[in-house]
Coordinates of C-alpha atoms and ligand atoms in Angstrom, one line a residue:
X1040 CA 20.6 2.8 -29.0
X1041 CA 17.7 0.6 -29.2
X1042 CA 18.4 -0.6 -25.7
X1043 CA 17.8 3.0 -24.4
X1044 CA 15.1 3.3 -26.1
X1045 CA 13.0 0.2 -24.0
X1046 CA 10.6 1.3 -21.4
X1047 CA 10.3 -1.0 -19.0
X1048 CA 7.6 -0.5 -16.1
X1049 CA 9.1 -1.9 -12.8
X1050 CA 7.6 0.5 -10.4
X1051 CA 3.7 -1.3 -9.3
X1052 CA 4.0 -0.7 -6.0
X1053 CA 4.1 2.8 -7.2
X1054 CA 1.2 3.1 -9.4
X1055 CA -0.4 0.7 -12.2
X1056 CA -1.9 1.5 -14.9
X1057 CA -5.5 1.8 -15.8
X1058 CA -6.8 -1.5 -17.4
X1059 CA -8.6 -0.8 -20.8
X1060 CA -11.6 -2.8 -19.2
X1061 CA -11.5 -0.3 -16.1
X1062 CA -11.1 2.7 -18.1
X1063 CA -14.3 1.4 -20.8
X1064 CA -16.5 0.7 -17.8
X1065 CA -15.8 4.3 -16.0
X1066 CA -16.4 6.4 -19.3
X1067 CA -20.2 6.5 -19.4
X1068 CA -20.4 7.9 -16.0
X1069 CA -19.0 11.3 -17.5
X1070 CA -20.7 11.8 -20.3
X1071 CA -23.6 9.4 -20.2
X1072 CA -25.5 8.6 -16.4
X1073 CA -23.8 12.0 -15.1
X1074 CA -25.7 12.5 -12.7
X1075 CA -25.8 13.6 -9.3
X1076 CA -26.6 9.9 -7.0
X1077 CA -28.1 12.4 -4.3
X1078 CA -30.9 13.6 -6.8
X1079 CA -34.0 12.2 -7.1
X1080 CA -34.7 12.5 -11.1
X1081 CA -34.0 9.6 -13.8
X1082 CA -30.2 10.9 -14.7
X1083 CA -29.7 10.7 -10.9
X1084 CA -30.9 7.3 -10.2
X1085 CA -28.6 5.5 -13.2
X1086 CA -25.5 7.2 -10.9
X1087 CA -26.8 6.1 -7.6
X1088 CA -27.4 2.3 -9.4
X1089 CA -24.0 2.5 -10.5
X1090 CA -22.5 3.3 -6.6
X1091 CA -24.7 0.9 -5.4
X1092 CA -23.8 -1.6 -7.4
X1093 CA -20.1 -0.8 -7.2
X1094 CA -20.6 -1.2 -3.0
X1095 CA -22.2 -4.0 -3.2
X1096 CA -19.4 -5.9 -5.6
X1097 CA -16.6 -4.7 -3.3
X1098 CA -18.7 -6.1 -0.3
X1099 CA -18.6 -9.2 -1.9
X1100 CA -15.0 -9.3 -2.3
X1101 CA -14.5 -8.2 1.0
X1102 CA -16.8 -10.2 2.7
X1103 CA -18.6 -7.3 4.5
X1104 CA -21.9 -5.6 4.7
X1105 CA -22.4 -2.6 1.4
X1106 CA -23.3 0.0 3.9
X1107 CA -19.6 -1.0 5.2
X1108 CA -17.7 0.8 2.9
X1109 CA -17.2 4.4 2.9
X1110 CA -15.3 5.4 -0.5
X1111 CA -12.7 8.3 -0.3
X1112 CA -10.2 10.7 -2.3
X1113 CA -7.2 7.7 -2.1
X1114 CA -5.5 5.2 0.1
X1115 CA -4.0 8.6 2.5
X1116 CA -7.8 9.6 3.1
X1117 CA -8.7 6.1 4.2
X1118 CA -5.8 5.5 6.6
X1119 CA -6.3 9.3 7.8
X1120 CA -9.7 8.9 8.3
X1121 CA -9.7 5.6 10.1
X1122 CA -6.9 6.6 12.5
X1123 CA -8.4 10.4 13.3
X1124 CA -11.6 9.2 13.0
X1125 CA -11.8 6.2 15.7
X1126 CA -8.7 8.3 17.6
X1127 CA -11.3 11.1 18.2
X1128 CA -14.7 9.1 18.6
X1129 CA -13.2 6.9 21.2
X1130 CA -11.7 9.5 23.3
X1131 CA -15.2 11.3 23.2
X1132 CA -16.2 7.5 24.8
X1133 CA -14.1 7.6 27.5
X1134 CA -12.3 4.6 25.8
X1135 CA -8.7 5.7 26.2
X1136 CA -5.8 7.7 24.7
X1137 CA -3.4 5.5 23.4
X1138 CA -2.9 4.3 20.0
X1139 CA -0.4 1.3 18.8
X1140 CA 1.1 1.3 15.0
X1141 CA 4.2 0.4 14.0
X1142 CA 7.5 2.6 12.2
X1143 CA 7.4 0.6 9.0
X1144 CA 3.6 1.9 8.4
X1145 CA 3.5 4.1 5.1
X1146 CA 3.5 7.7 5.8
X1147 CA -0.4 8.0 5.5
X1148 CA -0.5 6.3 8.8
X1149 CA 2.6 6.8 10.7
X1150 CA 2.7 11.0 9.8
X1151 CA -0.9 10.6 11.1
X1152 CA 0.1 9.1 14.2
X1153 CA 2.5 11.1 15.1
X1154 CA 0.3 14.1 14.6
X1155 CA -2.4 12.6 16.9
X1156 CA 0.1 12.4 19.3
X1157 CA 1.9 15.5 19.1
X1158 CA -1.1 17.9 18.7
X1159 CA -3.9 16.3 19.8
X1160 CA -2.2 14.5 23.0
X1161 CA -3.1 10.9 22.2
X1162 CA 0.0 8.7 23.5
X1163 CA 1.7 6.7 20.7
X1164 CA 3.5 3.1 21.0
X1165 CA 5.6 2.1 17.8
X1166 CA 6.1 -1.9 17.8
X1167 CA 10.0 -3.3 17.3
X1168 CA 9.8 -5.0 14.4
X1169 CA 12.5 -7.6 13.2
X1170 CA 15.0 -7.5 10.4
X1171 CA 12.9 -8.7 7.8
X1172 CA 10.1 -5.9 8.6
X1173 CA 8.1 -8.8 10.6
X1174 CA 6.0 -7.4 13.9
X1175 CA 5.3 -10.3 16.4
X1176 CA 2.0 -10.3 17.9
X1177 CA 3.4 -11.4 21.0
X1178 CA 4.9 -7.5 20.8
X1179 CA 1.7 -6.6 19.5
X1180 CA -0.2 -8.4 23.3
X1181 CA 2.4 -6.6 25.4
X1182 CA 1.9 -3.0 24.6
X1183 CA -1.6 -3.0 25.1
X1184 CA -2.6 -1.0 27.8
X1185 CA -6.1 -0.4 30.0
X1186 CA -6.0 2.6 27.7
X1187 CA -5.5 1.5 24.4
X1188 CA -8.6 2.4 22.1
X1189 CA -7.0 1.8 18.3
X1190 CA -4.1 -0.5 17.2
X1191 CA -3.1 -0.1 13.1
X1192 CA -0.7 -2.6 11.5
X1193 CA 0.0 -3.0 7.8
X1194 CA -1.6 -6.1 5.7
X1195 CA 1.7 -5.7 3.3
X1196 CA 4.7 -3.1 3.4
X1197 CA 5.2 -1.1 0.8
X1198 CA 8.9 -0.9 0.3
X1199 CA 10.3 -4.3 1.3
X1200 CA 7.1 -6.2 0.8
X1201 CA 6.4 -8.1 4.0
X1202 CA 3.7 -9.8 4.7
X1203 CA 2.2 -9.2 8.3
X1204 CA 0.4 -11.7 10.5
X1205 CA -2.4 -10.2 10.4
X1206 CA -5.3 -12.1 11.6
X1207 CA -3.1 -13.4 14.5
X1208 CA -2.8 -9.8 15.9
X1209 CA -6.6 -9.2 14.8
X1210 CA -7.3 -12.2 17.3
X1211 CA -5.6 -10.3 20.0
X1212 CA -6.8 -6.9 19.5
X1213 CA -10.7 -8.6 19.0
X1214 CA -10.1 -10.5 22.6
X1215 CA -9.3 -6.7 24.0
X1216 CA -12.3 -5.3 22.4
X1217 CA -9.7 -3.2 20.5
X1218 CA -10.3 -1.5 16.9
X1219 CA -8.3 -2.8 14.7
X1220 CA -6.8 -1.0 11.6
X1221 CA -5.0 -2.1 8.4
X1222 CA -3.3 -0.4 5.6
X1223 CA -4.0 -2.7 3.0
X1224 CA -3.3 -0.4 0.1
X1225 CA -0.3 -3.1 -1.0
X1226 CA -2.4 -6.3 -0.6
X1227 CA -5.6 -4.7 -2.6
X1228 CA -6.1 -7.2 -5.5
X1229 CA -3.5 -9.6 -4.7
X1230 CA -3.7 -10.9 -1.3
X1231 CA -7.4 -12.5 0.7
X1232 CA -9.3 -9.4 1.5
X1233 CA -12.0 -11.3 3.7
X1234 CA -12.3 -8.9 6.6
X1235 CA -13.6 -11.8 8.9
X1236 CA -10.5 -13.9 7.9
X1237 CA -8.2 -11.5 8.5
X1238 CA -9.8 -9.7 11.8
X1239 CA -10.2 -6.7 11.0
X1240 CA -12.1 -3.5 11.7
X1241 CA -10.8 -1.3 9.2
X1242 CA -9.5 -1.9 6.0
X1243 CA -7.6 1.0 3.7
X1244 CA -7.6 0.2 0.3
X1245 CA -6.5 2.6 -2.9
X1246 CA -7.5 1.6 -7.0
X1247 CA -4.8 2.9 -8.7
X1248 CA -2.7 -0.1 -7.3
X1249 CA -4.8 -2.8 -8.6
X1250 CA -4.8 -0.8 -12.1
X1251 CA -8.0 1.3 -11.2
X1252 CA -7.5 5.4 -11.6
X1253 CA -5.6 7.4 -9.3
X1254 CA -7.4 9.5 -6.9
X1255 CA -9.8 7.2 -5.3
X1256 CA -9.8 4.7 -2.5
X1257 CA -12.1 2.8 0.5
X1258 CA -12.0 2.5 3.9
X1259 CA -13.9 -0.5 5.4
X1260 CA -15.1 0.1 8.9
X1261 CA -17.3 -2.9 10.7
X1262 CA -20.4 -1.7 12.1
X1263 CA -20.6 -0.8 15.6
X1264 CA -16.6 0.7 15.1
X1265 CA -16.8 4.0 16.4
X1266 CA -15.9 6.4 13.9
X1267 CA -16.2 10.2 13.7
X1268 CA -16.1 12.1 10.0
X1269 CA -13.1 14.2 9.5
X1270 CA -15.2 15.6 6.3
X1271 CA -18.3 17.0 7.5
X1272 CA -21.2 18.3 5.2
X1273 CA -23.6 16.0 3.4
X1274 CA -25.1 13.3 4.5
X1275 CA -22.9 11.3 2.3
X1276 CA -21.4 7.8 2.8
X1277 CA -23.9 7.5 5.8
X1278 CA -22.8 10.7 7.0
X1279 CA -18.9 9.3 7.8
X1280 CA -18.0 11.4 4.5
X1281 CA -19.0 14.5 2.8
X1282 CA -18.9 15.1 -1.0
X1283 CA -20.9 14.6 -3.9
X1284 CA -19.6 10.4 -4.7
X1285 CA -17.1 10.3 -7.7
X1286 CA -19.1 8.0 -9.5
X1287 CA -17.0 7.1 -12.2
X1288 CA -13.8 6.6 -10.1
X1289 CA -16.0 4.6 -7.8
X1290 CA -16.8 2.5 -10.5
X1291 CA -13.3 2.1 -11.4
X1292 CA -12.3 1.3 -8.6
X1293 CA -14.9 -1.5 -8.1
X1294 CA -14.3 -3.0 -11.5
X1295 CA -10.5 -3.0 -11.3
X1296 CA -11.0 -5.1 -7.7
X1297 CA -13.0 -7.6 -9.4
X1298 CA -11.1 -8.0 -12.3
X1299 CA -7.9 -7.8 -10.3
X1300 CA -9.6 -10.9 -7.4
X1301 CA -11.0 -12.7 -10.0
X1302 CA -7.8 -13.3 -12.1
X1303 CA -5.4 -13.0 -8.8
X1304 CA -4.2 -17.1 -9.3
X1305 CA -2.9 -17.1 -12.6
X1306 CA -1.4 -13.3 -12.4
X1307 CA 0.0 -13.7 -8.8
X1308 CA 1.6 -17.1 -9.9
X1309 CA 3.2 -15.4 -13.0
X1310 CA 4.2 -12.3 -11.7
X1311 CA 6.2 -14.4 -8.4
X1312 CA 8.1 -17.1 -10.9
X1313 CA 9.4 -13.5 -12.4
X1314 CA 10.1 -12.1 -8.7
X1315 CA 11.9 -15.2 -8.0
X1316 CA 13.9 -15.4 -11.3
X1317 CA 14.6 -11.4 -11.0
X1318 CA 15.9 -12.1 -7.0
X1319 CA 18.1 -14.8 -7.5
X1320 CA 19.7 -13.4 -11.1
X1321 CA 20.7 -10.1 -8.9
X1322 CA 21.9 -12.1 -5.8
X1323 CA 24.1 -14.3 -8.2
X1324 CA 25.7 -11.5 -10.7
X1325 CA 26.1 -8.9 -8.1
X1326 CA 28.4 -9.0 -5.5
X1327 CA 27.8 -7.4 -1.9
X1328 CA 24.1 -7.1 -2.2
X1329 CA 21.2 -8.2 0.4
X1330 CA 17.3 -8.8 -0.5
X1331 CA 15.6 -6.7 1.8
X1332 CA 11.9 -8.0 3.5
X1333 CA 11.1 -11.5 4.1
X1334 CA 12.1 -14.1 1.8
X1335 CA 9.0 -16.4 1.7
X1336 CA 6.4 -13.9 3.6
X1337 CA 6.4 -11.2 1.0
X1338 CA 4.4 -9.6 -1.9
X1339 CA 4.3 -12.0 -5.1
X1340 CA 5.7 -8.8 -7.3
X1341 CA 8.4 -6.9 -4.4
X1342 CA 12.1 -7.6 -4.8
X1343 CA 13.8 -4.5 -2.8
X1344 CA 18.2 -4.5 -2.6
X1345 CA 20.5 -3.0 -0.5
X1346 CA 23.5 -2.6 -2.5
X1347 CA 26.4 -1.4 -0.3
X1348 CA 29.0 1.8 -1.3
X1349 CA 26.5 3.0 -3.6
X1350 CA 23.7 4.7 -3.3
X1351 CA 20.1 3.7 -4.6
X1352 CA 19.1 7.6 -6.4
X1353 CA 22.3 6.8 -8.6
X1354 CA 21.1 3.1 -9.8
X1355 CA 17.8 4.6 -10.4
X1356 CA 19.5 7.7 -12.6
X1357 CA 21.1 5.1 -14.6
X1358 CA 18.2 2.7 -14.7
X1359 CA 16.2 5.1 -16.0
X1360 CA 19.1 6.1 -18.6
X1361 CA 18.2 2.1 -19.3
X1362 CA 14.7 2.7 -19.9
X1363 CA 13.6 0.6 -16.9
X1364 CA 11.5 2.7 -14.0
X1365 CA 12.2 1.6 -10.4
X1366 CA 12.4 3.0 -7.2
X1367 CA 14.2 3.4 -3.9
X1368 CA 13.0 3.6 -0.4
X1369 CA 14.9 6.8 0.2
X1370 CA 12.6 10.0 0.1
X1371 CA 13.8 13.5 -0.8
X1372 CA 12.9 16.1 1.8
X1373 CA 13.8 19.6 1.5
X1374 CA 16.5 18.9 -1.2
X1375 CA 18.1 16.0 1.4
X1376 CA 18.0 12.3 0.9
X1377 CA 17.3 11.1 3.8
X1378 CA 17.2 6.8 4.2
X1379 CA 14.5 4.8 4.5
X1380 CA 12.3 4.6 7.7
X1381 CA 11.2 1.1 7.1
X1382 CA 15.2 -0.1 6.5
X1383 CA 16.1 2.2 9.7
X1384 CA 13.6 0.5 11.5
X1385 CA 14.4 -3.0 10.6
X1386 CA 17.9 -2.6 11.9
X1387 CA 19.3 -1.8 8.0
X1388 CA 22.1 0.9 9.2
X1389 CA 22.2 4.4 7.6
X1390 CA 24.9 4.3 4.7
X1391 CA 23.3 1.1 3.7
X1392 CA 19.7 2.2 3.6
X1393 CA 21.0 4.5 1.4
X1394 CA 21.8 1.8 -1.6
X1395 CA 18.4 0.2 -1.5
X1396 CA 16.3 -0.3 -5.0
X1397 CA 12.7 -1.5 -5.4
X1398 CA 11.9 -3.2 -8.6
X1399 CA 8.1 -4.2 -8.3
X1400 CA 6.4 -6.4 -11.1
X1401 CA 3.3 -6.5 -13.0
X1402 CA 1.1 -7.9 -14.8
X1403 CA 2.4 -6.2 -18.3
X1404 CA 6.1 -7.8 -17.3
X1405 CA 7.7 -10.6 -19.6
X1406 CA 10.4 -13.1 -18.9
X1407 CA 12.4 -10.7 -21.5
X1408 CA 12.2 -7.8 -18.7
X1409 CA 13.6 -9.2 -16.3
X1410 CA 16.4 -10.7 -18.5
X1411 CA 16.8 -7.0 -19.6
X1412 CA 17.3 -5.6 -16.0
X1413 CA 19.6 -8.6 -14.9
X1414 CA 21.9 -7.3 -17.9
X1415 CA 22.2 -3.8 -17.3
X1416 CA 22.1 -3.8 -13.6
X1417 CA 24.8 -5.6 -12.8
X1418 CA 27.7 -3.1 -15.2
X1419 CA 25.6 -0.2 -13.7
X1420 CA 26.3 -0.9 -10.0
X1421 CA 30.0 -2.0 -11.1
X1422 CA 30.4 1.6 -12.8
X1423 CA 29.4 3.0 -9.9
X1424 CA 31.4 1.1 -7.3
X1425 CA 34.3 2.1 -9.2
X1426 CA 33.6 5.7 -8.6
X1427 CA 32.2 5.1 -4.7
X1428 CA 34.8 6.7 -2.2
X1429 CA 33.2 4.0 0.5
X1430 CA 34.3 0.9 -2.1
X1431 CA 37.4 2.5 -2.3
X1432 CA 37.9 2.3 1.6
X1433 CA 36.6 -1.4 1.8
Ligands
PLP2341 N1 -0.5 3.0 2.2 C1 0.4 2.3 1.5 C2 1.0 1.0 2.1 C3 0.8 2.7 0.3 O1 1.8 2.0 -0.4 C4 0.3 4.0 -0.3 C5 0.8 4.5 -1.5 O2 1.9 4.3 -2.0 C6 -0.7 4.6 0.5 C7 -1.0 4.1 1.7 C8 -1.3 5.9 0.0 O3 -2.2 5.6 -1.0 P1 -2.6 6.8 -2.0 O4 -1.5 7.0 -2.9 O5 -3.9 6.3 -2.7 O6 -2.9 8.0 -1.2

């Protein structure tokens, strides 16, 4: 009884939560400096201070110029608005029509791509990528064409956490003259955001994963990118996006960036030794099971399972039952479950991408967690093997 009655948080990649520091540093910008940045009054400028400042600190993480930023609605906006965005401007330019990304992308992008290319008639090239989730920028080289005008690859997946190399395929896409795009939202606040480093053009990034509030997000675009507004009105965010600023998100979102760089060693250290106790307790107590993503090049808190004849919605019924909150890469569309596109894509076949789980860590996670979940996972998926027609069969 008092087992069921734990709560264990193993879903990051998910959402975080908001840290108390976040949250104290947002309040005042509701009640207090309210203000409207655009206006010209005393009220007014304390808001526009405050969005200034928060540019300027996320510059500073990210290496880049203030007027670089342009904050947004979430991570979706970001990737939405750099793809449409440069898609559209450099067609206008003469530039080209086709656009490289790759099938492991998060939805945001690769729902985006797929609708540039089957409404707006922009020609689409989805890179092979290998059984670990990997894209090699050899691959990367050798689909570029005379017209390619935008190439987007993701710093960090979000299911099987693999790292991409992403300032090697930068260099490539830089020697072409090419835009280059990445979805960062996974790497925010634990992996190097330097935009030079990494090569990048444009950068997606979204707060609520580095424990900042939902509902607010950046997209870094290098100057000289070209880059049309999808959200015309204002003369907001140097005209590349309309809307009176959510200042106190924005200001969220900046603290929780800093906080989240600034003690990224000793959490990202902490969180991986748990990651790497977590992996190998499941791989030893549970027969017939496969880590998913790359073993060494992958996100300090991701450890993502196939576990075969069962499926992953079932573990996560009886997780939760458990108290412990995870996740599997299957999505539920129209009352279907339908696999994983990023296990499909890396070769994982159908009825096995059905049995995937993602357990991703954080910073409130203990040693005692972990012990928790290696105790009651292992009796849940024997339960459920007992009842699995396909372990039957085997
Ligand atoms: N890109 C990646 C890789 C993500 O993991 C997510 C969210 O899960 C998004 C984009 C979308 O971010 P948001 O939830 O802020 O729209």
């Amino acid at each position: 009884m008092a087992e069921a009655q734990r709560a264990i948080y193993m879903d990051h990649a998910a959402t975080t939560p908001v840290d108390r520091r976040v949250l104290q540093a947002m309040l005042p910008y509701w009640t207090e400096h309210y203000g409207n940045p655009s206006a010209v009054y005393r009220l007014a400028r304390e808001a526009a201070q405050a969005l200034q400042q928060a540019r300027g600190t996320v510059a500073s993480v990210l290496g880049c110029k203030p007027r670089e930023i342009i904050f947004t609605s979430c991570g979706s906006e970001s990737d939405n608005l750099a793809l449409r965005g440069v898609a559209f401007a450099q067609r206008a330019r003469g530039k080209g029509n086709h656009i490289i990304t790759t099938p492991i992308e998060h939805h945001a992008v690769l729902h985006t791509a797929e609708e540039l290319r089957d409404r707006f008639g922009f020609e689409l090239t989805l890179l092979p990528v290998n059984h670990y989730g990997l894209v090699n920028p050899d691959d990367v080289a050798a689909a570029i064409r005379d017209d390619t005008m935008l190439i987007s690859v993701m710093y960090a997946n979000n299911e099987v956490g693999t790292i991409e190399p992403i300032a090697e395929i930068g260099a490539i896409a830089r020697e072409r003259g090419i835009p280059f795009h990445t979805d960062g939202v996974q790497a925010g606040g634990v992996l190097p955001l330097d935009v030079d480093d990494l090569k990048v053009d444009l950068l997606s990034l979204s707060a609520h994963k580095f424990y900042g509030p939902k509902g607010v997000g950046l997209l870094y675009a290098r100057d000289g990118v070209p880059l049309w507004p999808m959200q015309t009105g204002g003369r907001h965010e140097r005209r590349r996006r309309a809307g009176t600023e959510n200042v106190p998100y924005i200001v969220g979102l900046a603290t929780a960036l800093k906080l989240a760089c600034e003690e990224v060693e000793q959490t990202s250290h902490r969180i991986a030794n748990l990651r790497d106790r977590l992996i190998a307790g499941v791989l030893d107590r549970i027969p017939d099971v496969h880590l998913n993503g790359h073993p060494i090049e992958r996100l300090p808190n991701n450890a993502n399972f196939t576990f075969k004849y069962i499926e992953g919605e079932a573990v996560l019924i009886q997780l939760d039952l458990m108290g412990v909150a995870a996740s599997s890469g299957s999505a539920c569309s129209t009352g279907a479950v339908e696999p994983s596109h990023v296990l499909r894509a890396m070769g994982v076949p159908p009825e096995e991408a059905f049995g995937s789980l993602r357990l991703t860590l954080g910073r409130e996670n203990t040693e005692e967690d972990v012990d928790y979940v290696l105790k009651v996972l292992p009796p849940i998926v024997e339960r459920l093997r007992a009842i699995s027609p396909l372990y039957q069969e085997s």
